[in-house]
Each structure stands twice: as C-alpha cells, then as structure tokens.
Amino acid sequence: MPLARPNARLLACGRRIFVSQARAYSAPGEGTVPAAKKKYIPTCGTYPLGFRAGSAYVGVKASNTRFDDLALVASDEPCSAAAVFTTNKFQAAPVTVSRDMLKTRAGSGVRAVVVNSGCANAVTGKGGIEDAIKMGQEMDKCFTEDGNGEDDGKGSRSIVMSTGVIGQRLPIQKIVSKLPTAYYNLGATHDHWLSAARAICTTDTFPKLLSRTFALPSSSEEYHIAGMTKGAGMIHPNMATLLGIICTDAPIAPEPLRAALTSAITKSFNSISIDGDTSTNDTVAILANGEAGGNTITSSKSEDFKAFEETLTEFAIDLAKLVVRDGEGATKFVTIRVTNAKTYEDAKRVGSTIARSPLVKTALYGKDANWGRILCATGYAEGVESVIPEETSVSFVPANGSAELKLLVKGEPEQVDEERAAKILESEDLEILVKLSERFDKEATVWTCDFSHEYVTINGDYRT
C-alpha cells in the first residue's frame, strides 16, 4: 500500500524549503553556499519511483536555530536493503542497531532511513542503544498507524543514522516528537529530496545530491537511482565520517544488492580521504523497491547484476567525490592515480598514504611543487611490495588537458619548471600520477584535498 498523502497544512508550515548557506564551522550554515560550490547543487533531478524524501526541524544542536536537522527517505512499499558500516571499534549506537536490524530482516522488508544531524549518538553506552532503537520504532509507527505497514514479527523496518558530536546523548524526545512531521513532509519532488540532503549536513557547505537513469540488459524499462551523502571532515577509509543513502527502483534481491554495494564502496567511499580519521558513525545504505518493473536480479552472476554493479559503482564514486570537494577548509580537489603496481591493493595503499600525508596536503595548499613529500609517502606505505625506487615516476597532470609535468622519471629527478608547477597548483582540480614500476599493470585511484588554516579553525571549535 502506498504512503499516505502528505498533509498539505503540515507541508506548508513544517517543511523548510532549502535555504542556501555558508560554512559556520560546527553549526549548520547560516549564510549562503560559497560561490565555488553552487555548481555542485542540482537544480532538478530524476528520482526513483515509489520513493519519497522529507525533513523536519528539531534543534538537536543548540546552535542550530532554524535549519532542518531530521531527514527521512522512505519507500512506498517494503523493499530490499543493504548497508556498509564503519570499521572503527567504537561503533555508534545507530550503527549497531541498524546492522542488527538488517541482519534480523535478512535485508528485506525495509521501509525507511531516518537521520538526525547535530549529535552522533556515539560512545553513549546502553542509553544510546535504547535511543537508537526508540528512534527506529517510533519511525515505524508513522507507517503502521496510517495503514501503510504491518508488523511482520521481525522488528523495525527503519535504518537509523546519526551524525554530529560524539559522546553526547540524543535529545530523543525532541526527535521522536518530530518524526511524524518528517513523515507528513514526505514528497517526490526535487525540493523534497534537496531538503532531506540538506538536513543531514553538519560542517558541510552544500547539500550533496545526485540522480540519474540507467538500463538493464534484460529489460526495456528505464530505471532510476538517486542518492545523498554528507561529510566534510573525519574522512578516511574505512569508511569516512560520512552518511550515504542511495535508492533505486530497479528490482534486486537483498543478497546481490549487498554484494553490489560492497563492491561499489571499495572504489568510491573507501577511496577518499580528507584528514586520515575514520569515524564511529559511517554508514552507506541502499534501498531497492523494484517499482520500475522487470525481472528481479537474484544472482550476482547475471548480466543484469553486472550492469547494475557498474552503474552503482560509478554513481557512488560521483557521490564520494562531492564529499572531497567539500572537505573542511579545502581549496583543492586532488586525484591521486597510482599505476604500474603488482596488485590493486598495493596501488590503493600507496594512494591512500599519499592522500593522508599532512606534508603533502599542506604543500598543495601552499602551491608548492614539493614532490619529495609525495615520494616519501610512497616509500613508507605499509605492506606494499610494488615500489621499485629506480623505476618510480611522479608527475602533476593539469586539469586543462595539457601535458603532464614530470617531476621524477624512473627514480631520476627532473629539472622542474617551477613557474609552470605553480600555475598548475593554482587550479582547483589537480591530478598526481605515480608510476611504481615498469613491470606491473594494476592501478587504483584515491581522491583527497589539501589542508588549510580553516581546517584547524573548524575542528578547534567543533563542539561549540
């Protein structure tokens, strides 16, 4: 049974249409989106059938006095779901509760993802677990009370996410009281999806939302995929301080859906780094309701699965890139491509090591072509057997398509054109190319940003 029609009166008075804003460090923005970031905010979208999004204002964090901080994405019908969670040993309550819920339900019969920003509900003991459970249970009631959901004896149907300050309890009663508002604010328009994407932000300077269409080999149907993510700091695999919600109307069973997401995460959200810190709350979830029709994907060996996995991976990469582009205090988007490695894992470790080097990142911020720092990070990457010093090459690849600037060739330093190097480093986008040898052929790509003074300022007063 589809969701109840949103209450027009509540929509008018409760839903806050997206208001552009600027970074205000630890609190949601209070001005305008930085001019350089406006181009990343979509003005329209093509969203999956049978899904709706909405938001509501709670005021979880005292410093947030006017921006929605509760988001909801829901399917008209129970659907398949899967999620990938942080590997941090101190896992937040919503991570534990959502993982257990998906395990109990075997990834089926899920209705919604509900997210609060402003408080992570992490390292909050048994009370935090109780709060996360209550958040899911109270969300479920919005569906059952309107006749749109039934209790099948398998527990909650809602994935719960939280983001914000660690070590503080949720104002759970305030959140619970606004869950019905978020439910009645649900809608299928671009504005609804954008308001939900904004509501999950913390130090983000812009909402991160994407949507697109795709096809599957066995069907003539047009399928849709949409997703939102948040994250700007404490970003490093596995995964990052980020949350992600992806929805599709393609028909896919829970097990292959889980396999596709796990594969996609490896080359997307697990291939970005802002500051080398892995959070307690990281969660990327995907819901698939099959509303567009066609044959259900039940095997990871089918052609439809391969096509879906490729689509999901490319989509997740584009979402993950938005996180890097909004890195706290960042002025550059840096692609690190490591080639000629013995294994993908070797290339990934080298790229990741370079990406989290403070010396590399500060040099990039200062527009200093200090390739020695890149080489140094390459050399201390742990567990890598592919680095052959006398065969290693390092280059800067300009974003404008002009020839690469070679810095080191087969272990021998080049006479660097400092003027050209400085010009390349002035650009917002930059690629660092590292060739590890002359005898292997595996490669990996990692995306990162620079370190600026603002990063320290943002994180120096994050709790206040």
PDB file of C-alpha atoms in Angstrom, residues 84-89 233-242 264-280 282-284 320 323-324 336 344 347-357 361 445-449:
ATOM      1  CA  VAL A  84      28.146  -0.871   4.743  1.00  0.00           C
ATOM      2  CA  PHE A  85      29.318   0.419   8.114  1.00  0.00           C
ATOM      3  CA  THR A  86      32.409   1.910   9.733  1.00  0.00           C
ATOM      4  CA  THR A  87      35.245  -0.387  10.834  1.00  0.00           C
ATOM      5  CA  ASN A  88      36.028   1.799  13.854  1.00  0.00           C
ATOM      6  CA  LYS A  89      35.959  -0.348  17.021  1.00  0.00           C
ATOM      7  CA  GLY A 233      35.777  16.128   7.960  1.00  0.00           C
ATOM      8  CA  MET A 234      36.940  12.987   9.794  1.00  0.00           C
ATOM      9  CA  ILE A 235      37.045  11.363   6.368  1.00  0.00           C
ATOM     10  CA  HIS A 236      39.216   8.349   5.662  1.00  0.00           C
ATOM     11  CA  PRO A 237      38.544   4.688   4.891  1.00  0.00           C
ATOM     12  CA  ASN A 238      37.139   2.558   6.217  1.00  0.00           C
ATOM     13  CA  MET A 239      34.871   4.436   5.541  1.00  0.00           C
ATOM     14  CA  ALA A 240      34.810   8.061   6.495  1.00  0.00           C
ATOM     15  CA  THR A 241      32.724  10.359   8.712  1.00  0.00           C
ATOM     16  CA  LEU A 242      30.016  10.262   6.242  1.00  0.00           C
ATOM     17  CA  ALA A 264      30.923  -0.151  -5.171  1.00  0.00           C
ATOM     18  CA  ILE A 265      32.092   1.133  -1.779  1.00  0.00           C
ATOM     19  CA  THR A 266      35.626  -0.190  -2.377  1.00  0.00           C
ATOM     20  CA  LYS A 267      36.192   2.152  -5.315  1.00  0.00           C
ATOM     21  CA  SER A 268      34.159   5.083  -4.025  1.00  0.00           C
ATOM     22  CA  PHE A 269      33.606   5.901  -0.349  1.00  0.00           C
ATOM     23  CA  ASN A 270      36.586   3.732   0.621  1.00  0.00           C
ATOM     24  CA  SER A 271      38.795   5.593  -1.848  1.00  0.00           C
ATOM     25  CA  ILE A 272      38.533   9.104  -0.405  1.00  0.00           C
ATOM     26  CA  SER A 273      40.406  10.885   2.366  1.00  0.00           C
ATOM     27  CA  ILE A 274      40.222  14.365   3.822  1.00  0.00           C
ATOM     28  CA  ASP A 275      42.165  14.125   7.065  1.00  0.00           C
ATOM     29  CA  GLY A 276      43.022  10.471   7.744  1.00  0.00           C
ATOM     30  CA  ASP A 277      40.434   9.956  10.514  1.00  0.00           C
ATOM     31  CA  THR A 278      37.862   7.154  10.411  1.00  0.00           C
ATOM     32  CA  SER A 279      34.638   7.940  12.260  1.00  0.00           C
ATOM     33  CA  THR A 280      32.389   5.997  14.606  1.00  0.00           C
ATOM     34  CA  ASP A 282      29.966   5.883   8.930  1.00  0.00           C
ATOM     35  CA  THR A 283      27.077   4.262   7.113  1.00  0.00           C
ATOM     36  CA  VAL A 284      26.122   3.992   3.467  1.00  0.00           C
ATOM     37  CA  ALA A 320      32.045  10.306  -2.847  1.00  0.00           C
ATOM     38  CA  VAL A 323      32.410  14.772  -0.107  1.00  0.00           C
ATOM     39  CA  VAL A 324      36.030  15.524  -1.020  1.00  0.00           C
ATOM     40  CA  ILE A 336      45.849  10.550  -6.866  1.00  0.00           C
ATOM     41  CA  TYR A 344      45.199  -3.230  -6.838  1.00  0.00           C
ATOM     42  CA  ALA A 347      48.215   0.788  -5.590  1.00  0.00           C
ATOM     43  CA  LYS A 348      45.374   1.640  -3.213  1.00  0.00           C
ATOM     44  CA  ARG A 349      47.669   1.620  -0.153  1.00  0.00           C
ATOM     45  CA  VAL A 350      50.143   3.965  -1.824  1.00  0.00           C
ATOM     46  CA  GLY A 351      47.406   6.342  -2.963  1.00  0.00           C
ATOM     47  CA  SER A 352      45.804   6.334   0.468  1.00  0.00           C
ATOM     48  CA  THR A 353      49.142   7.003   2.184  1.00  0.00           C
ATOM     49  CA  ILE A 354      49.836   9.994  -0.049  1.00  0.00           C
ATOM     50  CA  ALA A 355      46.284  11.254   0.489  1.00  0.00           C
ATOM     51  CA  ARG A 356      46.598  11.376   4.274  1.00  0.00           C
ATOM     52  CA  SER A 357      50.084  12.892   4.449  1.00  0.00           C
ATOM     53  CA  LYS A 361      48.413  18.273   1.771  1.00  0.00           C
ATOM     54  CA  THR A 445      42.586   5.984  -7.757  1.00  0.00           C
ATOM     55  CA  VAL A 446      42.133   7.874  -4.483  1.00  0.00           C
ATOM     56  CA  TRP A 447      40.594  11.315  -4.092  1.00  0.00           C
ATOM     57  CA  THR A 448      41.659  13.842  -1.470  1.00  0.00           C
ATOM     58  CA  CYS A 449      42.019  17.569  -0.796  1.00  0.00           C
TER      59      CYS A 449
END
